[in-house]
CSV table of C-alpha atoms in Angstrom, one decimal:
chain,number,residue,atom,x,y,z
A,1,UNK,CA,6.2,42.0,-18.4
A,2,UNK,CA,9.9,42.2,-19.0
A,3,UNK,CA,10.4,44.7,-16.2
A,4,UNK,CA,10.6,43.1,-12.8
A,5,UNK,CA,8.9,45.9,-10.9
A,6,UNK,CA,6.1,46.2,-13.5
A,7,UNK,CA,5.6,42.4,-13.2
A,8,UNK,CA,5.2,42.6,-9.5
A,9,UNK,CA,2.6,45.4,-9.8
A,10,UNK,CA,0.8,43.5,-12.4
A,11,UNK,CA,0.6,40.4,-10.2
A,12,UNK,CA,-0.9,42.4,-7.3
A,13,UNK,CA,-3.5,43.9,-9.6
A,14,UNK,CA,-4.4,40.5,-11.0
A,15,UNK,CA,-4.9,39.2,-7.5
A,16,UNK,CA,-7.5,41.8,-6.9
A,17,UNK,CA,-9.1,41.7,-10.4
A,18,UNK,CA,-9.3,37.9,-10.4
A,19,UNK,CA,-10.5,37.3,-6.9
A,20,UNK,CA,-14.0,36.2,-8.0
A,21,UNK,CA,-12.5,33.9,-10.7
A,22,UNK,CA,-10.2,32.4,-8.1
A,23,UNK,CA,-13.0,31.6,-5.8
A,24,UNK,CA,-14.9,29.9,-8.6
A,25,UNK,CA,-11.9,27.9,-9.5
A,26,UNK,CA,-11.6,26.1,-6.2
A,27,UNK,CA,-14.2,23.5,-7.1
A,28,UNK,CA,-12.5,22.9,-10.5
A,29,UNK,CA,-9.2,22.3,-8.8
A,30,UNK,CA,-10.7,19.9,-6.2
A,31,UNK,CA,-12.2,17.8,-9.0
A,32,UNK,CA,-9.1,17.8,-11.1
A,33,UNK,CA,-6.6,17.0,-8.3
A,34,UNK,CA,-4.0,19.7,-8.0
A,35,UNK,CA,-3.1,21.1,-11.4
A,36,UNK,CA,-1.7,24.3,-10.0
A,37,UNK,CA,1.1,22.3,-8.2
A,38,UNK,CA,3.6,22.9,-11.0
A,39,UNK,CA,6.6,21.7,-9.0
A,40,UNK,CA,5.0,18.4,-7.9
A,41,UNK,CA,5.6,18.9,-4.2
A,42,UNK,CA,1.9,18.7,-3.2
A,43,UNK,CA,1.7,22.4,-2.2
A,44,UNK,CA,0.9,25.5,-4.2
A,45,UNK,CA,3.2,28.3,-3.2
A,46,UNK,CA,5.8,30.8,-4.4
A,47,UNK,CA,7.7,28.1,-6.2
A,48,UNK,CA,4.7,27.4,-8.4
A,49,UNK,CA,4.1,31.1,-8.9
A,50,UNK,CA,7.7,31.5,-10.1
A,51,UNK,CA,7.2,28.7,-12.6
A,52,UNK,CA,4.0,30.3,-13.9
A,53,UNK,CA,5.5,33.8,-14.2
A,54,UNK,CA,8.6,32.4,-15.9
A,55,UNK,CA,6.2,30.9,-18.5
A,56,UNK,CA,4.0,34.0,-18.9
A,57,UNK,CA,2.7,34.5,-22.4
A,58,UNK,CA,3.9,31.1,-23.6
A,59,UNK,CA,2.0,27.8,-24.1
A,60,UNK,CA,3.4,26.6,-20.8
A,61,UNK,CA,5.2,23.7,-22.4
A,62,UNK,CA,6.7,21.1,-20.1
A,63,UNK,CA,6.1,23.3,-17.0
A,64,UNK,CA,2.4,22.7,-17.2
A,65,UNK,CA,1.8,26.4,-16.3
A,66,UNK,CA,-1.1,26.6,-18.8
A,67,UNK,CA,-3.4,25.3,-16.0
A,68,UNK,CA,-6.7,25.9,-17.9
A,69,UNK,CA,-5.2,24.4,-21.1
A,70,UNK,CA,-6.4,27.3,-23.3
A,71,UNK,CA,-3.0,27.6,-25.1
A,72,UNK,CA,-1.5,30.6,-23.2
A,73,UNK,CA,-0.2,31.2,-19.7
A,74,UNK,CA,-2.1,34.3,-18.6
A,75,UNK,CA,-4.3,35.8,-16.0
A,76,UNK,CA,-6.8,32.9,-16.0
A,77,UNK,CA,-4.0,30.5,-15.0
A,78,UNK,CA,-2.8,33.0,-12.3
A,79,UNK,CA,-6.3,33.1,-10.9
A,80,UNK,CA,-6.5,29.4,-10.7
A,81,UNK,CA,-3.1,29.1,-9.0
A,82,UNK,CA,-4.0,31.7,-6.4
A,83,UNK,CA,-7.3,29.9,-5.7
A,84,UNK,CA,-5.3,26.7,-5.0
A,85,UNK,CA,-2.7,28.4,-2.8
A,86,UNK,CA,-1.6,26.1,0.1
A,87,UNK,CA,-1.5,22.4,0.5
A,88,UNK,CA,-3.1,20.3,-2.3
A,89,UNK,CA,-6.3,18.6,-1.3
A,90,UNK,CA,-6.2,15.0,0.0
A,91,UNK,CA,-8.5,12.6,-1.7
A,92,UNK,CA,-10.4,10.0,0.4
A,93,UNK,CA,-11.9,7.1,-1.6
A,94,UNK,CA,-15.7,7.1,-1.7
A,95,UNK,CA,-15.7,3.7,0.1
A,96,UNK,CA,-13.5,4.9,2.9
A,97,UNK,CA,-13.7,6.9,6.2
A,98,UNK,CA,-10.7,9.1,6.8
A,99,UNK,CA,-8.5,8.3,9.8
A,100,UNK,CA,-5.3,10.3,9.0
A,101,UNK,CA,-4.7,12.3,5.9
A,102,UNK,CA,-0.9,12.4,5.9
A,103,UNK,CA,1.6,9.8,7.1
A,104,UNK,CA,2.5,9.9,10.8
A,105,UNK,CA,6.3,10.4,10.8
A,106,UNK,CA,6.6,8.1,13.9
A,107,UNK,CA,5.1,5.3,11.8
A,108,UNK,CA,6.4,6.1,8.3
A,109,UNK,CA,9.8,7.1,9.5
A,110,UNK,CA,11.4,7.3,6.0
A,111,UNK,CA,11.0,10.7,4.5
A,112,UNK,CA,11.2,9.3,0.9
A,113,UNK,CA,8.3,7.0,1.7
A,114,UNK,CA,6.3,9.9,3.1
A,115,UNK,CA,6.9,11.9,0.0
A,116,UNK,CA,5.9,9.0,-2.2
A,117,UNK,CA,2.6,8.7,-0.3
A,118,UNK,CA,2.0,12.5,-0.4
A,119,UNK,CA,2.7,12.6,-4.1
A,120,UNK,CA,-0.4,10.4,-4.8
A,121,UNK,CA,-2.7,13.0,-3.4
A,122,UNK,CA,-4.5,10.2,-1.5
A,123,UNK,CA,-5.2,9.9,2.2
A,124,UNK,CA,-2.7,7.7,4.0
A,125,UNK,CA,-4.8,5.9,6.6
A,126,UNK,CA,-8.5,5.1,6.2
A,127,UNK,CA,-11.1,2.6,7.2
A,128,UNK,CA,-13.3,0.7,4.8
A,129,UNK,CA,-16.6,2.2,5.9
A,130,UNK,CA,-18.7,-1.0,5.5
A,131,UNK,CA,-16.3,-3.4,7.3
A,132,UNK,CA,-14.2,-1.0,9.4
A,133,UNK,CA,-11.0,-2.8,8.2
A,134,UNK,CA,-8.1,-0.3,8.6
A,135,UNK,CA,-6.1,0.2,5.5
A,136,UNK,CA,-2.9,2.1,4.6
A,137,UNK,CA,-1.8,3.5,1.3
A,138,UNK,CA,1.1,1.8,-0.5
A,139,UNK,CA,2.4,4.2,-3.1
A,140,UNK,CA,3.5,3.1,-6.6
A,141,UNK,CA,7.2,2.5,-7.3
A,142,UNK,CA,9.8,0.3,-8.8
A,143,UNK,CA,11.7,-2.4,-6.9
A,144,UNK,CA,13.7,-5.6,-7.4
A,145,UNK,CA,11.4,-8.6,-6.7
A,146,UNK,CA,12.8,-11.9,-5.6
A,147,UNK,CA,15.7,-13.1,-3.5
A,148,UNK,CA,18.0,-10.2,-3.8
A,149,UNK,CA,20.3,-11.6,-1.2
A,150,UNK,CA,19.9,-14.8,1.0
A,151,UNK,CA,19.3,-14.6,4.7
A,152,UNK,CA,22.2,-15.7,6.9
A,153,UNK,CA,22.7,-19.4,6.6
A,154,UNK,CA,19.9,-19.9,4.1
A,155,UNK,CA,20.3,-19.8,0.3
A,156,UNK,CA,17.8,-18.5,-2.1
A,157,UNK,CA,15.2,-21.0,-3.3
A,158,UNK,CA,14.6,-21.6,-7.0
A,159,UNK,CA,11.1,-20.2,-6.8
A,160,UNK,CA,12.4,-16.9,-5.5
A,161,UNK,CA,14.5,-16.4,-8.6
A,162,UNK,CA,15.4,-14.8,-10.9
A,163,UNK,CA,15.4,-11.4,-9.3
A,164,UNK,CA,13.6,-9.0,-11.7
A,165,UNK,CA,12.6,-5.4,-11.8
A,166,UNK,CA,8.9,-4.6,-11.1
A,167,UNK,CA,7.2,-1.3,-11.6
A,168,UNK,CA,3.8,-0.7,-10.0
A,169,UNK,CA,2.2,2.3,-11.6
A,170,UNK,CA,-0.8,2.6,-9.2
A,171,UNK,CA,-1.2,3.1,-5.5
A,172,UNK,CA,-3.2,0.5,-3.5
A,173,UNK,CA,-4.7,0.4,-0.1
A,174,UNK,CA,-3.6,-2.6,1.9
A,175,UNK,CA,-5.0,-3.9,5.2
A,176,UNK,CA,-2.9,-2.7,8.0
A,177,UNK,CA,-3.3,-6.1,9.7
A,178,UNK,CA,-4.2,-9.6,8.6
A,179,UNK,CA,-8.0,-10.0,8.5
A,180,UNK,CA,-9.2,-11.0,12.0
A,181,UNK,CA,-11.7,-13.6,13.0
A,182,UNK,CA,-14.2,-11.0,14.2
A,183,UNK,CA,-14.0,-9.2,10.9
A,184,UNK,CA,-14.5,-12.4,9.0
A,185,UNK,CA,-17.5,-13.3,11.2
A,186,UNK,CA,-19.1,-9.8,10.8
A,187,UNK,CA,-19.5,-10.5,7.1
A,188,UNK,CA,-19.9,-14.2,6.9
A,189,UNK,CA,-21.6,-15.1,10.2
A,190,UNK,CA,-19.2,-18.0,10.7
A,191,UNK,CA,-15.7,-18.7,12.0
A,192,UNK,CA,-13.6,-21.5,10.5
A,193,UNK,CA,-10.6,-20.7,12.6
A,194,UNK,CA,-8.7,-23.5,14.6
A,195,UNK,CA,-7.5,-20.9,17.1
A,196,UNK,CA,-11.0,-19.6,17.7
A,197,UNK,CA,-13.3,-19.1,20.7
A,198,UNK,CA,-12.5,-22.5,22.1
A,199,UNK,CA,-8.8,-21.7,22.3
A,200,UNK,CA,-8.5,-18.3,23.8
A,201,UNK,CA,-10.4,-15.3,25.1
A,202,UNK,CA,-8.6,-13.0,22.6
A,203,UNK,CA,-9.7,-15.0,19.6
A,204,UNK,CA,-11.5,-12.1,18.0
A,205,UNK,CA,-8.3,-10.2,17.2
A,206,UNK,CA,-6.3,-13.3,16.0
A,207,UNK,CA,-6.1,-13.7,12.2
A,208,UNK,CA,-8.8,-15.8,10.6
A,209,UNK,CA,-7.3,-19.0,9.3
A,210,UNK,CA,-8.5,-22.3,7.8
A,211,UNK,CA,-9.8,-20.3,4.9
A,212,UNK,CA,-9.4,-21.6,1.3
A,213,UNK,CA,-8.6,-19.3,-1.6
A,214,UNK,CA,-12.0,-20.2,-3.0
A,215,UNK,CA,-13.7,-19.4,0.3
A,216,UNK,CA,-12.0,-16.0,0.5
A,217,UNK,CA,-13.5,-15.0,-2.8
A,218,UNK,CA,-16.9,-15.0,-1.3
A,219,UNK,CA,-15.8,-12.6,1.5
A,220,UNK,CA,-14.2,-10.3,-1.1
A,221,UNK,CA,-17.3,-10.3,-3.3
A,222,UNK,CA,-19.4,-9.4,-0.3
A,223,UNK,CA,-17.2,-6.5,0.7
A,224,UNK,CA,-15.9,-5.0,-2.5
A,225,UNK,CA,-12.3,-5.7,-1.6
A,226,UNK,CA,-9.7,-7.9,-3.2
A,227,UNK,CA,-6.4,-9.7,-2.5
A,228,UNK,CA,-3.2,-8.0,-3.3
A,229,UNK,CA,-1.2,-9.2,-6.2
A,230,UNK,CA,2.0,-11.0,-5.4
A,231,UNK,CA,4.0,-8.0,-6.6
A,232,UNK,CA,1.9,-5.6,-4.6
A,233,UNK,CA,2.4,-7.8,-1.5
A,234,UNK,CA,6.2,-7.9,-1.8
A,235,UNK,CA,6.4,-4.2,-2.5
A,236,UNK,CA,4.3,-3.5,0.6
A,237,UNK,CA,6.3,-5.9,2.7
A,238,UNK,CA,9.7,-4.6,1.7
A,239,UNK,CA,8.6,-1.0,2.3
A,240,UNK,CA,11.7,0.2,0.5
A,241,UNK,CA,14.2,-2.4,1.8
A,242,UNK,CA,16.3,-4.8,-0.2
A,243,UNK,CA,17.2,-7.1,2.7
A,244,UNK,CA,15.6,-10.5,3.4
A,245,UNK,CA,13.5,-9.0,6.2
A,246,UNK,CA,11.8,-5.6,6.3
A,247,UNK,CA,13.7,-4.5,9.4
A,248,UNK,CA,16.8,-4.1,7.2
A,249,UNK,CA,18.5,-7.3,8.4
A,250,UNK,CA,19.6,-10.6,6.9
A,251,UNK,CA,19.8,-12.3,10.3
A,252,UNK,CA,16.9,-14.6,11.1
A,253,UNK,CA,17.7,-14.1,14.8
A,254,UNK,CA,16.7,-10.4,14.4
A,255,UNK,CA,13.0,-10.9,13.6
A,256,UNK,CA,11.6,-11.6,17.0
A,257,UNK,CA,10.3,-8.0,17.4
A,258,UNK,CA,8.5,-8.0,14.0
A,259,UNK,CA,7.2,-11.5,13.6
A,260,UNK,CA,5.5,-14.4,15.3
A,261,UNK,CA,7.3,-17.5,14.1
A,262,UNK,CA,8.3,-21.0,15.1
A,263,UNK,CA,10.9,-19.8,17.6
A,264,UNK,CA,8.6,-17.5,19.6
A,265,UNK,CA,4.9,-18.2,18.9
A,266,UNK,CA,4.5,-20.9,21.4
A,267,UNK,CA,2.9,-23.0,18.7
A,268,UNK,CA,-0.2,-20.9,17.8
A,269,UNK,CA,-1.3,-17.6,16.2
A,270,UNK,CA,-1.4,-14.3,18.1
A,271,UNK,CA,-3.6,-11.2,17.9
A,272,UNK,CA,-2.7,-9.0,14.9
A,273,UNK,CA,-0.5,-6.0,15.4
A,274,UNK,CA,1.2,-7.2,18.5
A,275,UNK,CA,4.6,-7.1,16.7
A,276,UNK,CA,6.2,-4.0,15.3
A,277,UNK,CA,5.1,-2.9,11.8
A,278,UNK,CA,7.3,-2.2,8.8
A,279,UNK,CA,8.3,1.2,7.4
A,280,UNK,CA,4.8,1.7,5.8
A,281,UNK,CA,3.0,0.8,9.1
A,282,UNK,CA,1.9,-2.7,8.0
A,283,UNK,CA,2.0,-5.4,10.7
A,284,UNK,CA,2.6,-9.2,10.5
A,285,UNK,CA,3.9,-9.1,7.0
A,286,UNK,CA,6.4,-11.6,8.3
A,287,UNK,CA,4.8,-14.5,10.3
A,288,UNK,CA,1.6,-15.2,12.3
A,289,UNK,CA,-0.2,-16.7,9.2
A,290,UNK,CA,0.7,-17.2,5.6
A,291,UNK,CA,-1.4,-14.9,3.4
A,292,UNK,CA,-3.2,-15.8,0.1
A,293,UNK,CA,-2.5,-13.4,-2.7
A,294,UNK,CA,-4.3,-13.3,-6.0
A,295,UNK,CA,-1.7,-14.7,-8.4
A,296,UNK,CA,-1.4,-18.2,-9.8
A,297,UNK,CA,1.8,-19.9,-8.7
A,298,UNK,CA,4.6,-20.5,-11.3
A,299,UNK,CA,8.3,-19.6,-11.8
A,300,UNK,CA,9.2,-15.9,-12.2
A,301,UNK,CA,9.8,-14.3,-15.6
A,302,UNK,CA,13.4,-13.0,-16.1
A,303,UNK,CA,12.4,-9.7,-17.8
A,304,UNK,CA,11.2,-6.5,-16.1
A,305,UNK,CA,7.5,-6.4,-15.4
A,306,UNK,CA,4.9,-3.6,-15.1
A,307,UNK,CA,1.9,-4.2,-12.9
A,308,UNK,CA,2.3,-8.0,-13.1
A,309,UNK,CA,-0.7,-10.2,-12.1
A,310,UNK,CA,1.0,-13.5,-12.5
A,311,UNK,CA,0.4,-16.4,-15.0
A,312,UNK,CA,-2.9,-16.6,-16.7
A,313,UNK,CA,-3.6,-20.0,-15.1
A,314,UNK,CA,-1.9,-22.8,-13.1
A,315,UNK,CA,-2.9,-25.3,-10.5
A,316,UNK,CA,-1.8,-23.5,-7.3
A,317,UNK,CA,-2.2,-20.0,-5.8
A,318,UNK,CA,0.7,-18.1,-4.2
A,319,UNK,CA,0.9,-17.8,-0.4
A,320,UNK,CA,3.3,-15.3,1.2
A,321,UNK,CA,4.9,-14.2,4.5
A,322,UNK,CA,5.3,-17.4,6.5
A,323,UNK,CA,3.5,-18.4,9.7
A,324,UNK,CA,3.7,-19.1,13.4
A,325,UNK,CA,5.1,-22.5,12.7
A,326,UNK,CA,7.9,-21.6,10.3
A,327,UNK,CA,11.6,-20.6,10.9
A,328,UNK,CA,12.9,-17.3,9.6
A,329,UNK,CA,13.9,-18.6,6.2
A,330,UNK,CA,10.3,-19.0,5.2
A,331,UNK,CA,9.4,-15.6,6.5
A,332,UNK,CA,11.7,-13.5,4.4
A,333,UNK,CA,10.2,-10.9,2.1
A,334,UNK,CA,11.0,-12.8,-1.1
A,335,UNK,CA,9.8,-16.3,0.0
A,336,UNK,CA,6.9,-17.7,-1.9
A,337,UNK,CA,5.0,-21.0,-2.2
A,338,UNK,CA,1.9,-22.3,-3.7
A,339,UNK,CA,-1.2,-24.0,-2.4
A,340,UNK,CA,-4.2,-25.6,-4.2
A,341,UNK,CA,-7.2,-23.1,-4.1
A,342,UNK,CA,-9.2,-25.6,-2.0
A,343,UNK,CA,-6.5,-26.2,0.6
A,344,UNK,CA,-6.7,-24.7,4.1
A,345,UNK,CA,-4.7,-24.8,7.3
A,346,UNK,CA,-4.4,-23.2,10.8
A,347,UNK,CA,-1.5,-21.2,9.6
A,348,UNK,CA,-3.1,-19.7,6.4
A,349,UNK,CA,-5.1,-16.5,6.3
A,350,UNK,CA,-5.1,-13.4,4.2
A,351,UNK,CA,-4.9,-9.6,4.0
A,352,UNK,CA,-7.2,-7.4,2.0
A,353,UNK,CA,-6.4,-4.8,-0.6
A,354,UNK,CA,-8.5,-2.2,-2.3
A,355,UNK,CA,-8.1,0.2,-5.2
A,356,UNK,CA,-8.5,3.9,-4.5
């Protein structure tokens, strides 16, 4: 195997000899994810073959080239790599129906975000099969949580500080839109919303509101979904930005295209998705209605956190995102407040999340 020409001939022979083994390996690879992707780019190609051949006869070490984990990089590993040649399979959760496997570049315009989503091996856009709620994948990552910088003319509030590093180790599916009145009704059979059928003909696509945290739990229990944690919510809202608003701006006057707020709402909610989404494709993260998240409300820790879920207990639950009645200060990505679990209002709804 030291001679390059001999190595090339050997590879060709092994392709032929191991063809049946390669076919049998396809199912194994589908179950295990994509172990033949030795370079981590979600495609098995010549780059991975080069890594494998460079590790030939060894234990594979940090390259991971010993795909079958038998202690030696050999023909068995080559057969498995050839069986997996091409794009790695995309996993669709068992509770979901696939809409789009990979991110639409016109929606997820940032190449780094698209790569982060692809690296999970999970489908980007799905529908919860039972409820038909559309959900988008939010990849794991590390970000600075809190008021990194104030919006123009508005200082950071104490509850937005201190800024602290947060690492989320797992991907999560998040509702593309705030849960609508029609979606709530389809599960519960009732509609508590103030801006409901008696208000407008487009009520069905307006966010459900006047729901308590406690009442939301019954909906979640019936559907198998959950609320995002506060950290998941801010990570999803920011979509890679460090600015007060997810459009990359610190100017409150800039948020008209992305949010229904006190300056443009007319004094009521609007159908979801009628403002531009963020860089992950999520809509109404700023404005329309405040959103319950799962955490109890308290001051932030000062130390870095990994997959935080908030205090063990408190008296109030966190709400995020601001609403149709608020000015821009209360809509920024870092703004947070707390409400008693039994409280409700016509500017308070929620967005679902679900684990893959």
